[in-house]
Amino acid sequence: MTAADTQQLKNLLLVQDHDRSADALAHQHDTLPELAELAELATLLDALAAREAEIRERRHELERSQKRLEDEVAMLEDRMTQEDAKLYGGEVGGVKELQALQDEIKGLKDRQRLVEDQIIEIMEATEPVDAELGGVDAERDRLQSSVAGAQQRLDESRAAIADELSDVNAQRAEAANGVGEELLAEYDRIRSQPGRVGVAKLVGSTCHGCHLELPAVEVDRLKKLPSDALVHCDECGCILVR
């Protein structure tokens, strides 16, 4: 193997070192702790939204009940106004009729007092529901503040990784310039396969790609090959640097 060929393989090892660094950075980019934190916060916000929806439904039910009772009070007041007009307008003259009219007005007033008491009960029941909604709002503000902080940290971490990856890619390109196109293409082909190492040193009879010891017969065969022959590990298929 000529000095130029040897240098190409050395450069290819450098290319692989940079590729491994790039892979590590890509993994770091995808597994930053802020991602898990944001996912957990999103789950908490979803749960809070569901809780808020349930509380607001209770609040709306109380509002509907209060509105129904207030409408009934308004109707009772209208009827009492009409009955008072009959009572004092001279339309009814008989004693029995007057007594019946007075009894009816009294019944309307009693019903009004009962309904108004129910309205007060609903208003009292609404207060703790409103307090719950206030607590939900405060919790949402806290969670959203945490989301903003985690997102900022995530953006900063990813920006730092992007800068580091740019440097690694530049160094990789520089090393790749010292490797022939065919050799680089062969390396890329092997490395693109899942779990495969593109190039590795052969130290003694051990491949540093798979860390397995090659059979003595295979080692002897490799030694007999021309110095410029491109050889691969029989175990893992990587390019061997002898």
Short mmCIF file of N, CA, C and O in Angstrom, two decimals, residues 22-106:
data_model
loop_
_atom_site.label_atom_id
_atom_site.label_comp_id
_atom_site.label_asym_id
_atom_site.label_seq_id
_atom_site.Cartn_x
_atom_site.Cartn_y
_atom_site.Cartn_z
N ALA A 22 -20.74 13.78 15.07
CA ALA A 22 -21.98 14.34 14.56
C ALA A 22 -23.18 13.51 15.02
O ALA A 22 -24.23 14.06 15.38
N ASP A 23 -23.02 12.19 15.02
CA ASP A 23 -24.10 11.31 15.50
C ASP A 23 -24.40 11.57 16.97
O ASP A 23 -25.57 11.59 17.39
N ALA A 24 -23.34 11.74 17.75
CA ALA A 24 -23.52 12.00 19.17
C ALA A 24 -24.24 13.31 19.40
O ALA A 24 -25.12 13.42 20.27
N LEU A 25 -23.89 14.31 18.59
CA LEU A 25 -24.55 15.62 18.72
C LEU A 25 -26.02 15.53 18.30
O LEU A 25 -26.88 16.15 18.92
N ALA A 26 -26.28 14.74 17.24
CA ALA A 26 -27.67 14.56 16.79
C ALA A 26 -28.49 13.87 17.88
O ALA A 26 -29.64 14.24 18.14
N HIS A 27 -27.89 12.87 18.52
CA HIS A 27 -28.58 12.17 19.62
C HIS A 27 -28.83 13.13 20.78
O HIS A 27 -29.92 13.14 21.38
N GLN A 28 -27.82 13.93 21.07
CA GLN A 28 -27.97 14.91 22.16
C GLN A 28 -29.07 15.90 21.83
O GLN A 28 -29.88 16.27 22.70
N HIS A 29 -29.12 16.33 20.56
CA HIS A 29 -30.15 17.27 20.10
C HIS A 29 -31.55 16.71 20.33
O HIS A 29 -32.48 17.45 20.70
N ASP A 30 -31.70 15.39 20.10
CA ASP A 30 -33.02 14.77 20.18
C ASP A 30 -33.38 14.28 21.57
O ASP A 30 -34.51 13.82 21.78
N THR A 31 -32.44 14.32 22.50
CA THR A 31 -32.71 13.78 23.84
C THR A 31 -32.40 14.79 24.94
O THR A 31 -32.13 14.40 26.08
N LEU A 32 -32.43 16.07 24.60
CA LEU A 32 -32.18 17.09 25.62
C LEU A 32 -33.22 16.98 26.73
O LEU A 32 -34.40 16.71 26.46
N PRO A 33 -32.82 17.18 27.98
CA PRO A 33 -33.78 17.02 29.09
C PRO A 33 -34.96 17.97 29.00
O PRO A 33 -36.04 17.66 29.51
N GLU A 34 -34.75 19.10 28.34
CA GLU A 34 -35.86 20.06 28.22
C GLU A 34 -37.01 19.49 27.39
O GLU A 34 -38.17 19.89 27.58
N LEU A 35 -36.70 18.56 26.48
CA LEU A 35 -37.77 17.94 25.68
C LEU A 35 -38.70 17.13 26.57
O LEU A 35 -39.93 17.20 26.43
N ALA A 36 -38.13 16.34 27.47
CA ALA A 36 -38.95 15.56 28.41
C ALA A 36 -39.72 16.50 29.34
O ALA A 36 -40.88 16.24 29.68
N GLU A 37 -39.05 17.58 29.75
CA GLU A 37 -39.71 18.54 30.63
C GLU A 37 -40.91 19.19 29.94
O GLU A 37 -41.99 19.33 30.52
N LEU A 38 -40.72 19.56 28.67
CA LEU A 38 -41.81 20.18 27.92
C LEU A 38 -42.95 19.19 27.69
O LEU A 38 -44.13 19.58 27.75
N ALA A 39 -42.61 17.93 27.45
CA ALA A 39 -43.66 16.92 27.27
C ALA A 39 -44.46 16.74 28.55
O ALA A 39 -45.70 16.62 28.52
N GLU A 40 -43.77 16.73 29.69
CA GLU A 40 -44.46 16.59 30.97
C GLU A 40 -45.35 17.81 31.24
O GLU A 40 -46.48 17.67 31.71
N LEU A 41 -44.83 18.99 30.93
CA LEU A 41 -45.62 20.21 31.14
C LEU A 41 -46.85 20.22 30.23
O LEU A 41 -47.93 20.67 30.64
N ALA A 42 -46.69 19.72 28.99
CA ALA A 42 -47.84 19.66 28.08
C ALA A 42 -48.91 18.72 28.63
O ALA A 42 -50.11 19.01 28.54
N THR A 43 -48.48 17.61 29.24
CA THR A 43 -49.43 16.67 29.84
C THR A 43 -50.17 17.34 31.00
O THR A 43 -51.39 17.17 31.15
N LEU A 44 -49.42 18.08 31.81
CA LEU A 44 -50.04 18.77 32.94
C LEU A 44 -51.03 19.84 32.46
O LEU A 44 -52.11 20.01 33.06
N LEU A 45 -50.68 20.54 31.39
CA LEU A 45 -51.57 21.56 30.86
C LEU A 45 -52.84 20.92 30.28
O LEU A 45 -53.93 21.48 30.42
N ASP A 46 -52.69 19.78 29.63
CA ASP A 46 -53.87 19.08 29.10
C ASP A 46 -54.79 18.65 30.24
O ASP A 46 -56.02 18.79 30.15
N ALA A 47 -54.19 18.12 31.30
CA ALA A 47 -54.99 17.70 32.45
C ALA A 47 -55.68 18.90 33.10
O ALA A 47 -56.84 18.81 33.53
N LEU A 48 -54.96 20.02 33.15
CA LEU A 48 -55.54 21.23 33.74
C LEU A 48 -56.69 21.74 32.89
O LEU A 48 -57.71 22.20 33.42
N ALA A 49 -56.54 21.66 31.57
CA ALA A 49 -57.61 22.09 30.67
C ALA A 49 -58.86 21.23 30.86
O ALA A 49 -59.99 21.74 30.86
N ALA A 50 -58.66 19.92 31.04
CA ALA A 50 -59.80 19.03 31.27
C ALA A 50 -60.48 19.37 32.60
O ALA A 50 -61.72 19.37 32.69
N ARG A 51 -59.66 19.65 33.61
CA ARG A 51 -60.21 20.02 34.92
C ARG A 51 -60.98 21.34 34.81
O ARG A 51 -62.07 21.48 35.37
N GLU A 52 -60.43 22.29 34.08
CA GLU A 52 -61.10 23.58 33.91
C GLU A 52 -62.44 23.40 33.20
O GLU A 52 -63.44 24.03 33.57
N ALA A 53 -62.46 22.54 32.17
CA ALA A 53 -63.71 22.31 31.44
C ALA A 53 -64.79 21.75 32.37
O ALA A 53 -65.96 22.14 32.29
N GLU A 54 -64.39 20.84 33.26
CA GLU A 54 -65.34 20.25 34.20
C GLU A 54 -65.85 21.31 35.18
O GLU A 54 -67.05 21.37 35.47
N ILE A 55 -64.94 22.16 35.66
CA ILE A 55 -65.35 23.21 36.61
C ILE A 55 -66.27 24.21 35.92
O ILE A 55 -67.29 24.64 36.49
N ARG A 56 -65.94 24.60 34.70
CA ARG A 56 -66.76 25.58 33.98
C ARG A 56 -68.13 25.01 33.67
O ARG A 56 -69.13 25.75 33.65
N GLU A 57 -68.22 23.71 33.44
CA GLU A 57 -69.53 23.11 33.20
C GLU A 57 -70.38 23.21 34.47
O GLU A 57 -71.58 23.51 34.40
N ARG A 58 -69.75 23.00 35.62
CA ARG A 58 -70.49 23.17 36.88
C ARG A 58 -70.91 24.62 37.07
O ARG A 58 -72.01 24.91 37.53
N ARG A 59 -70.00 25.52 36.70
CA ARG A 59 -70.30 26.97 36.81
C ARG A 59 -71.46 27.35 35.90
O ARG A 59 -72.37 28.10 36.30
N HIS A 60 -71.45 26.82 34.68
CA HIS A 60 -72.52 27.15 33.74
C HIS A 60 -73.86 26.57 34.21
O HIS A 60 -74.91 27.20 34.02
N GLU A 61 -73.81 25.38 34.80
CA GLU A 61 -75.04 24.78 35.31
C GLU A 61 -75.62 25.64 36.44
O GLU A 61 -76.85 25.84 36.51
N LEU A 62 -74.77 26.15 37.31
CA LEU A 62 -75.23 27.05 38.36
C LEU A 62 -75.81 28.33 37.76
O LEU A 62 -76.85 28.84 38.22
N GLU A 63 -75.16 28.86 36.73
CA GLU A 63 -75.66 30.08 36.07
C GLU A 63 -77.03 29.82 35.45
O GLU A 63 -77.92 30.69 35.53
N ARG A 64 -77.17 28.65 34.80
CA ARG A 64 -78.46 28.34 34.19
C ARG A 64 -79.56 28.22 35.25
O ARG A 64 -80.69 28.71 35.05
N SER A 65 -79.21 27.58 36.36
CA SER A 65 -80.20 27.44 37.44
C SER A 65 -80.57 28.80 38.02
O SER A 65 -81.76 29.08 38.28
N GLN A 66 -79.58 29.65 38.22
CA GLN A 66 -79.84 30.98 38.76
C GLN A 66 -80.69 31.80 37.80
O GLN A 66 -81.63 32.49 38.21
N LYS A 67 -80.39 31.71 36.50
CA LYS A 67 -81.17 32.46 35.51
C LYS A 67 -82.61 31.98 35.48
O LYS A 67 -83.56 32.80 35.40
N ARG A 68 -82.81 30.65 35.58
CA ARG A 68 -84.17 30.11 35.59
C ARG A 68 -84.96 30.63 36.79
O ARG A 68 -86.13 31.02 36.67
N LEU A 69 -84.30 30.65 37.95
CA LEU A 69 -84.98 31.13 39.16
C LEU A 69 -85.23 32.64 39.08
O LEU A 69 -86.29 33.12 39.53
N GLU A 70 -84.28 33.39 38.55
CA GLU A 70 -84.48 34.84 38.41
C GLU A 70 -85.62 35.14 37.44
O GLU A 70 -86.40 36.09 37.66
N ASP A 71 -85.73 34.32 36.39
CA ASP A 71 -86.86 34.50 35.47
C ASP A 71 -88.18 34.20 36.18
O ASP A 71 -89.19 34.89 35.95
N GLU A 72 -88.16 33.22 37.06
CA GLU A 72 -89.38 32.89 37.81
C GLU A 72 -89.74 34.02 38.76
O GLU A 72 -90.93 34.37 38.89
N VAL A 73 -88.76 34.62 39.40
CA VAL A 73 -89.02 35.76 40.28
C VAL A 73 -89.63 36.91 39.49
O VAL A 73 -90.60 37.56 39.94
N ALA A 74 -89.09 37.18 38.31
CA ALA A 74 -89.63 38.26 37.48
C ALA A 74 -91.08 37.96 37.10
O ALA A 74 -91.95 38.87 37.10
N MET A 75 -91.36 36.69 36.78
CA MET A 75 -92.73 36.30 36.44
C MET A 75 -93.66 36.46 37.64
O MET A 75 -94.79 36.96 37.51
N LEU A 76 -93.19 36.06 38.82
CA LEU A 76 -94.00 36.21 40.04
C LEU A 76 -94.29 37.67 40.33
O LEU A 76 -95.42 38.04 40.73
N GLU A 77 -93.27 38.51 40.14
CA GLU A 77 -93.48 39.94 40.38
C GLU A 77 -94.50 40.52 39.41
O GLU A 77 -95.34 41.37 39.78
N ASP A 78 -94.45 40.06 38.16
CA ASP A 78 -95.45 40.54 37.18
C ASP A 78 -96.86 40.11 37.59
O ASP A 78 -97.81 40.92 37.51
N ARG A 79 -96.99 38.87 38.04
CA ARG A 79 -98.30 38.37 38.45
C ARG A 79 -98.80 39.13 39.69
O ARG A 79 -99.99 39.48 39.79
N MET A 80 -97.88 39.39 40.62
CA MET A 80 -98.31 40.13 41.83
C MET A 80 -98.73 41.55 41.46
O MET A 80 -99.68 42.09 42.04
N THR A 81 -98.05 42.16 40.51
CA THR A 81 -98.43 43.50 40.07
C THR A 81 -99.83 43.48 39.47
O THR A 81 -100.67 44.36 39.75
N GLN A 82 -100.10 42.44 38.67
CA GLN A 82 -101.43 42.32 38.06
C GLN A 82 -102.51 42.07 39.12
O GLN A 82 -103.59 42.67 39.06
N GLU A 83 -102.18 41.20 40.09
CA GLU A 83 -103.17 40.89 41.12
C GLU A 83 -103.40 42.09 42.04
O GLU A 83 -104.52 42.33 42.49
N ASP A 84 -102.33 42.85 42.33
CA ASP A 84 -102.50 44.08 43.14
C ASP A 84 -103.39 45.06 42.42
O ASP A 84 -104.22 45.77 43.05
N ALA A 85 -103.23 45.13 41.10
CA ALA A 85 -104.07 46.05 40.32
C ALA A 85 -105.53 45.65 40.42
O ALA A 85 -106.43 46.50 40.54
N LYS A 86 -105.78 44.34 40.39
CA LYS A 86 -107.17 43.86 40.55
C LYS A 86 -107.70 44.16 41.95
O LYS A 86 -108.84 44.57 42.14
N LEU A 87 -106.80 43.95 42.96
CA LEU A 87 -107.21 44.11 44.35
C LEU A 87 -107.57 45.56 44.66
O LEU A 87 -108.56 45.83 45.36
N TYR A 88 -106.78 46.48 44.17
CA TYR A 88 -107.00 47.89 44.51
C TYR A 88 -107.63 48.69 43.38
O TYR A 88 -107.85 49.89 43.51
N GLY A 89 -107.94 48.00 42.29
CA GLY A 89 -108.53 48.73 41.15
C GLY A 89 -110.04 48.68 41.11
O GLY A 89 -110.64 49.23 40.19
N GLY A 90 -110.65 47.99 42.06
CA GLY A 90 -112.11 47.94 42.10
C GLY A 90 -112.71 46.92 41.17
O GLY A 90 -113.94 46.91 40.99
N GLU A 91 -111.89 46.07 40.55
CA GLU A 91 -112.44 45.07 39.63
C GLU A 91 -113.16 43.95 40.39
O GLU A 91 -114.08 43.32 39.87
N VAL A 92 -112.69 43.69 41.63
CA VAL A 92 -113.28 42.60 42.42
C VAL A 92 -114.05 43.22 43.60
O VAL A 92 -113.48 44.00 44.37
N GLY A 93 -115.33 42.86 43.73
CA GLY A 93 -116.14 43.48 44.78
C GLY A 93 -116.56 42.53 45.87
O GLY A 93 -116.77 42.94 47.02
N GLY A 94 -116.71 41.25 45.58
CA GLY A 94 -117.19 40.29 46.56
C GLY A 94 -116.13 39.98 47.60
O GLY A 94 -114.93 39.99 47.32
N VAL A 95 -116.63 39.68 48.85
CA VAL A 95 -115.71 39.39 49.94
C VAL A 95 -114.90 38.14 49.65
O VAL A 95 -113.69 38.10 49.85
N LYS A 96 -115.57 37.09 49.17
CA LYS A 96 -114.88 35.84 48.88
C LYS A 96 -113.83 36.02 47.78
O LYS A 96 -112.73 35.49 47.86
N GLU A 97 -114.23 36.78 46.78
CA GLU A 97 -113.31 37.01 45.68
C GLU A 97 -112.09 37.79 46.16
O GLU A 97 -110.94 37.50 45.76
N LEU A 98 -112.33 38.80 47.04
CA LEU A 98 -111.22 39.61 47.57
C LEU A 98 -110.29 38.73 48.41
O LEU A 98 -109.06 38.85 48.34
N GLN A 99 -110.92 37.86 49.25
CA GLN A 99 -110.11 36.98 50.09
C GLN A 99 -109.27 36.02 49.26
O GLN A 99 -108.08 35.79 49.54
N ALA A 100 -109.90 35.49 48.20
CA ALA A 100 -109.16 34.57 47.31
C ALA A 100 -108.01 35.29 46.63
O ALA A 100 -106.92 34.74 46.47
N LEU A 101 -108.26 36.55 46.25
CA LEU A 101 -107.22 37.33 45.58
C LEU A 101 -106.06 37.61 46.54
O LEU A 101 -104.88 37.51 46.16
N GLN A 102 -106.41 37.94 47.77
CA GLN A 102 -105.36 38.18 48.77
C GLN A 102 -104.55 36.91 49.06
O GLN A 102 -103.33 36.95 49.22
N ASP A 103 -105.28 35.78 49.14
CA ASP A 103 -104.58 34.50 49.37
C ASP A 103 -103.63 34.19 48.22
O ASP A 103 -102.52 33.67 48.44
N GLU A 104 -104.07 34.47 47.02
CA GLU A 104 -103.22 34.21 45.85
C GLU A 104 -101.97 35.08 45.89
O GLU A 104 -100.86 34.62 45.61
N ILE A 105 -102.16 36.37 46.24
CA ILE A 105 -101.00 37.29 46.32
C ILE A 105 -100.04 36.82 47.40
O ILE A 105 -98.82 36.84 47.23
N LYS A 106 -100.61 36.37 48.55
CA LYS A 106 -99.75 35.86 49.62
C LYS A 106 -98.98 34.63 49.14
O LYS A 106 -97.77 34.48 49.42
#
